[in-house]
Coordinates of C-alpha atoms in Angstrom, one line a residue:
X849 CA 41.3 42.6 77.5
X850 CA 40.6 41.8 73.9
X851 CA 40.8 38.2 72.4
X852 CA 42.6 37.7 69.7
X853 CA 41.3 36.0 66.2
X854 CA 42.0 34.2 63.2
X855 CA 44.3 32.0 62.2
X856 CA 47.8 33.6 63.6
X857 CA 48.3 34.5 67.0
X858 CA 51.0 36.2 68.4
X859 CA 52.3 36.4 71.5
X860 CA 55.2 39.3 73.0
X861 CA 55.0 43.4 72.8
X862 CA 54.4 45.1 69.9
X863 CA 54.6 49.1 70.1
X864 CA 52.3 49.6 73.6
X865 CA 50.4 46.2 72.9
X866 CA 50.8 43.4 74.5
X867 CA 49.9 39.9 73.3
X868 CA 49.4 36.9 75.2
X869 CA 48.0 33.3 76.0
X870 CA 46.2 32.1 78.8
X871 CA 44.5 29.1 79.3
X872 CA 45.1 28.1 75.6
X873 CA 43.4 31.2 74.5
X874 CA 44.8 34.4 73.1
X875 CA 44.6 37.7 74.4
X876 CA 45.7 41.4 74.4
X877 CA 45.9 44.1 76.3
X878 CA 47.7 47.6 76.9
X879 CA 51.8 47.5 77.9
X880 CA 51.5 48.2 81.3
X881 CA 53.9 51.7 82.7
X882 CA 55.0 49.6 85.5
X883 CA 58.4 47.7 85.5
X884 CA 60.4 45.9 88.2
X885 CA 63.1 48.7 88.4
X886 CA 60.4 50.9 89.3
X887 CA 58.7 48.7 91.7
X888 CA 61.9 47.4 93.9
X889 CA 63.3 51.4 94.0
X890 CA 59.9 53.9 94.5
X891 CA 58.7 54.2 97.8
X892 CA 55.3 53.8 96.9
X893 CA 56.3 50.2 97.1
X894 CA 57.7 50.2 100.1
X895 CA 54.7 47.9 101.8
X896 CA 55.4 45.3 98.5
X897 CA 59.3 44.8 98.9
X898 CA 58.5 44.2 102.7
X899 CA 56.1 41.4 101.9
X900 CA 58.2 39.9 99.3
X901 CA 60.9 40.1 102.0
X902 CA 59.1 38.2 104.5
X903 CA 58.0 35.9 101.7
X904 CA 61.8 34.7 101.0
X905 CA 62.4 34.3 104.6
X906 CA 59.4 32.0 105.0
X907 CA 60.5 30.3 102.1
X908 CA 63.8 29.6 103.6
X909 CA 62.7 28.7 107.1
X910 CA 59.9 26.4 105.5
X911 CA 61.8 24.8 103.4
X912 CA 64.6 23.8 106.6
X913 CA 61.4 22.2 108.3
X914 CA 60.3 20.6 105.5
X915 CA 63.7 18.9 104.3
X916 CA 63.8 17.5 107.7
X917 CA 60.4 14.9 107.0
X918 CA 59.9 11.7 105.8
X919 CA 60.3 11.1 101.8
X920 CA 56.6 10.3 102.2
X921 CA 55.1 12.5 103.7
X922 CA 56.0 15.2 101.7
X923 CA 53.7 17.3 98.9
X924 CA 53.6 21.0 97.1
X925 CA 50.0 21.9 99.3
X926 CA 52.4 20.8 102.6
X927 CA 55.2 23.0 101.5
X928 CA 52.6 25.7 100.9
X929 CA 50.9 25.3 104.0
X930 CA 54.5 25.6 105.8
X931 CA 55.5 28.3 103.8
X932 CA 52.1 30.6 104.3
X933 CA 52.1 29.4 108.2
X934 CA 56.2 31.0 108.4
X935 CA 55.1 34.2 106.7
X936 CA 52.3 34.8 109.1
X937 CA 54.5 34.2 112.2
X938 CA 57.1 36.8 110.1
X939 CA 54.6 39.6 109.9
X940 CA 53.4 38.6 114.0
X941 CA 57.1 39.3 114.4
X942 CA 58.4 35.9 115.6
X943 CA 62.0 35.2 115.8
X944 CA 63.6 32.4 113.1
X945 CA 63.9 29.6 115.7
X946 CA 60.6 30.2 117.1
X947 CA 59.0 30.3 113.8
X948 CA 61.4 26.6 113.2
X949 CA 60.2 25.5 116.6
X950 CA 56.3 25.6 116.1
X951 CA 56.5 24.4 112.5
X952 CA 58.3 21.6 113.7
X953 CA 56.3 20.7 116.6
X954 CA 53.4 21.0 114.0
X955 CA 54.5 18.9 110.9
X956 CA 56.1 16.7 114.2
X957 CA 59.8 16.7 113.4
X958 CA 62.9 17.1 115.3
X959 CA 65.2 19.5 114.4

C-alpha cells in the first residue's frame, strides 16, 4: 500500500490501480482479481456464503428481540451484542425460537 502525494488526490480505479482514502489519508494499491460474482458462485467460498447466511439470520432474529425493549434501553453495542450472541447460537445449530427465547430471557423481554 503506497500513499499518495501532492497536491491532488484521487480516489476510484484507474487501469489495475486502485486509489483510495482512509482515515483522511490517501492511498493505493493493486485492483484486487476478486469480485462479488466470483465470490457468491465458486465453491471455494462455500464456508463464506454460509457465514454470511447465518449472519442475515442473526440479524433478523436479533433485531425481533431487540424491537421488543424499551426506547431507553436501546444502543448500536446492544444490537451488536444480540446480533453476535444469534449467530453463535446459529452455527451451535439452535432452532429460531430457541435462539428468540434465550435472547429474550437475557436482554429480559417478553415476546
Amino acid at each position: 500500500m503506497a500513499k499518495q502525494v501532492g497536491p491532488l488526490f484521487i480516489c476510484g480505479t484507474y487501469d489495475n490501480t486502485c486509489f483510495y482514502r482512509c482515515n483522511g489519508k490517501y492511498y493505493l494499491r493493486a485492483k484486487s482479481s476478486l469480485s462479488g460474482k466470483r465470490v457468491k458462485r465458486d465453491p471455494k467460498f462455500g464456508a463464506t456464503m454460509q457465514y454470511a447466511k447465518w449472519m442475515g439470520e442473526a440479524s433478523v432474529i436479533a433485531s425481533g428481540v431487540y424491537r421488543q425493549m424499551d426506547a431507553g434501553t436501546k444502543n448500536r453495542r446492544l444490537y451488536q451484542q444480540l446480533t453476535g450472541k444469534a449467530l453463535r447460537l446459529l452455527r451451535e445449530g439452535k432452532s429460531e425460537n430457541e435462539i428468540k427465547g434465550i435472547l429474550a430471557s437475557e436482554a429480559n423481554v417478553l415476546i
